[in-house]
Amino acid sequence: MKIQSNEKIETLKNNVKGQIVLPDDSDYDEVREIWNAMIDRRPAVIVQCAEADDVLHALSYARENGLEISIRGAGHNIAGSALCDNGVLIDFTNMKTVSVDVQKRRAFVEPGATLGDFDKAVQAHGLATPVGINSTTGIAGLTLGGGFGWLTRKYGMTIDNLVSAEMVTAGGRKLRVSEKENKDLFWAIRGGGGNFGVVTQFEFSLHPVGPEILAGLLVFPFHQAKQVLQKHREFVKTAPEELNIWVVIRKAPPLPFLPENVHGKEVVVLAIFYAGDIEKGEKLIDSLRSFGDAYGEHIGAQPYAQWQQAFDPLLTPGARNYWKSHNLTELSDGLLDSIIEFAGKLPSPHCEIFLPLMSGAANRVPSDAMAYGHRNLQFVLNVHGRWDEGAQDEACISWARAFFEASKSYASTGVYVNFMSGDESDRVAAAYDVNYDRLKQIKKKYDPENIFHNNQNIKA
Ligand SMILES: Cc1cc2nc3c(=O)[nH]c(=O)nc-3n(C[C@H](O)[C@H](O)[C@H](O)COP(=O)(O)OP(=O)(O)OC[C@H]3O[C@@H](n4cnc5c(N)ncnc54)[C@H](O)[C@@H]3O)c2cc1C
């Protein structure tokens, strides 16, 4: 670890409004923790920003001392890119304010806000915008990679609802980016991750949602997986955009609505969400029950913000995680067989195969409208390796990699950058596909020295 001169650290401390945390501080280990326990890195200086100007000081400090830079929203990224060894961590965990302009249906969001912070603030006014499904995820990383969740079929991806952002560039300039100002940078940050600068505020458009929506889980036996998945595949082709269904195949958690003898057995879960008239939704959902002989279900009207936290207990921080992911334009029978084969040999009770449904509004945006370009997707396949002990690393990582390889021939091009593990830098060009060359040009303009490289890195 590089030793920081006391004088320089004191100057940094005096300059920033937020807190500086150093390796000798008692809270250092707690502060540097991130969601994925596989990642254990030790920054030399943590700048817990309190305002945008703190970013300027952190960048100057890093430059003057020749230090690496990493940026943390809520620290959820599977690759652990929020943390660097021996460098400056620009940490936003203390900048979480979400302000809502109800008249204009706009939210102004600081980059440390979690999805839970965001949903709570906007749902107080019966408003929402599409974000992810786990409330402790950060709005910053999610948005910069693309962002999708239950509302995506109806209202598009998170980036489709980004109106503007305030940023600090590698050269230390503060900029506003939107369709009118610094358009190239606005294009790039909608999917291009943390490659182009540090975002200090996001502005989102909002839509009336709920506050009550219809949602819940319908759980089928694993031996009926093929028929359930085939029926699901057909059903969603004509389903209204208010409806979203994600398939999860995993060992059943001890959910109270499931018989005890099912707990720990492989099951096929339909996670169902309907953001429209509740009675209409109930009729629509009724047909899903004929997909098989369900073990049990728990579906009902509930607050949208509550459903946004429904998966939190399965996705708590502190476990070891390794993910692999494919983009899918269809669910072929061959892929279903592969899913079933690998779901039949889950190496830990927490491993799961997730099939988010895309389509709808997310498909109506031209693929070159912004950095994220995969606008023909019907599904994403996320192979979610998750376990507790280091001794299980080899078994769980091998399982995820083997399934990824076995299912590769059924996937379409590219990958969702936010689901990429830390060893997948060879997939970055594919992640951006037709937009990659333009991204490289914009990177050259705004970060020619690639100081923002602790990410799925776009090299100019
Ligand atoms: C349990 C779980 C559930 C998830 N569910 C979904 C889902 O439903 N939908 C979905 O789309 N994604 C989902 N994701 C993926 C998620 O979008 C990414 O992990 C995302 O990177 C998390 O954002 P964060 O701010 O917490 O990440 P961090 O780890 O804090 O940051 C990730 C990277 O983003 C960049 N970054 C962060 N903040 C800034 C900033 N202010 N300025 C510039 N760059 C910045 C940096 O490069 C940083 O390394 C999920 C992830 C997890 C772990």
PDB file of C-alpha atoms in Angstrom, residues 133 150 213-217 271-273 298 302-311:
ATOM      1  CA  ILE A 133     -35.835  -5.792  -8.451  1.00  0.00           C
ATOM      2  CA  TRP A 150     -40.826  -5.019 -13.352  1.00  0.00           C
ATOM      3  CA  ILE A 213     -50.120  -3.298  -7.835  1.00  0.00           C
ATOM      4  CA  LEU A 214     -50.841  -7.015  -8.215  1.00  0.00           C
ATOM      5  CA  ALA A 215     -47.858  -9.291  -7.688  1.00  0.00           C
ATOM      6  CA  GLY A 216     -46.606 -12.509  -6.177  1.00  0.00           C
ATOM      7  CA  LEU A 217     -45.150 -15.952  -6.681  1.00  0.00           C
ATOM      8  CA  ALA A 271     -42.549 -14.093 -10.169  1.00  0.00           C
ATOM      9  CA  ILE A 272     -45.529 -12.142 -11.436  1.00  0.00           C
ATOM     10  CA  PHE A 273     -46.124  -8.395 -11.569  1.00  0.00           C
ATOM     11  CA  HIS A 298     -48.807 -16.116  -2.785  1.00  0.00           C
ATOM     12  CA  GLN A 302     -49.878  -4.869  -2.437  1.00  0.00           C
ATOM     13  CA  PRO A 303     -47.943  -1.597  -2.423  1.00  0.00           C
ATOM     14  CA  TYR A 304     -45.509  -1.333  -5.344  1.00  0.00           C
ATOM     15  CA  ALA A 305     -42.691  -0.256  -2.978  1.00  0.00           C
ATOM     16  CA  GLN A 306     -43.267  -3.424  -0.914  1.00  0.00           C
ATOM     17  CA  TRP A 307     -43.016  -5.710  -3.957  1.00  0.00           C
ATOM     18  CA  GLN A 308     -39.817  -3.885  -4.918  1.00  0.00           C
ATOM     19  CA  GLN A 309     -38.321  -5.388  -1.745  1.00  0.00           C
ATOM     20  CA  ALA A 310     -39.781  -8.878  -2.165  1.00  0.00           C
ATOM     21  CA  PHE A 311     -36.498 -10.439  -3.303  1.00  0.00           C
TER      22      PHE A 311
END
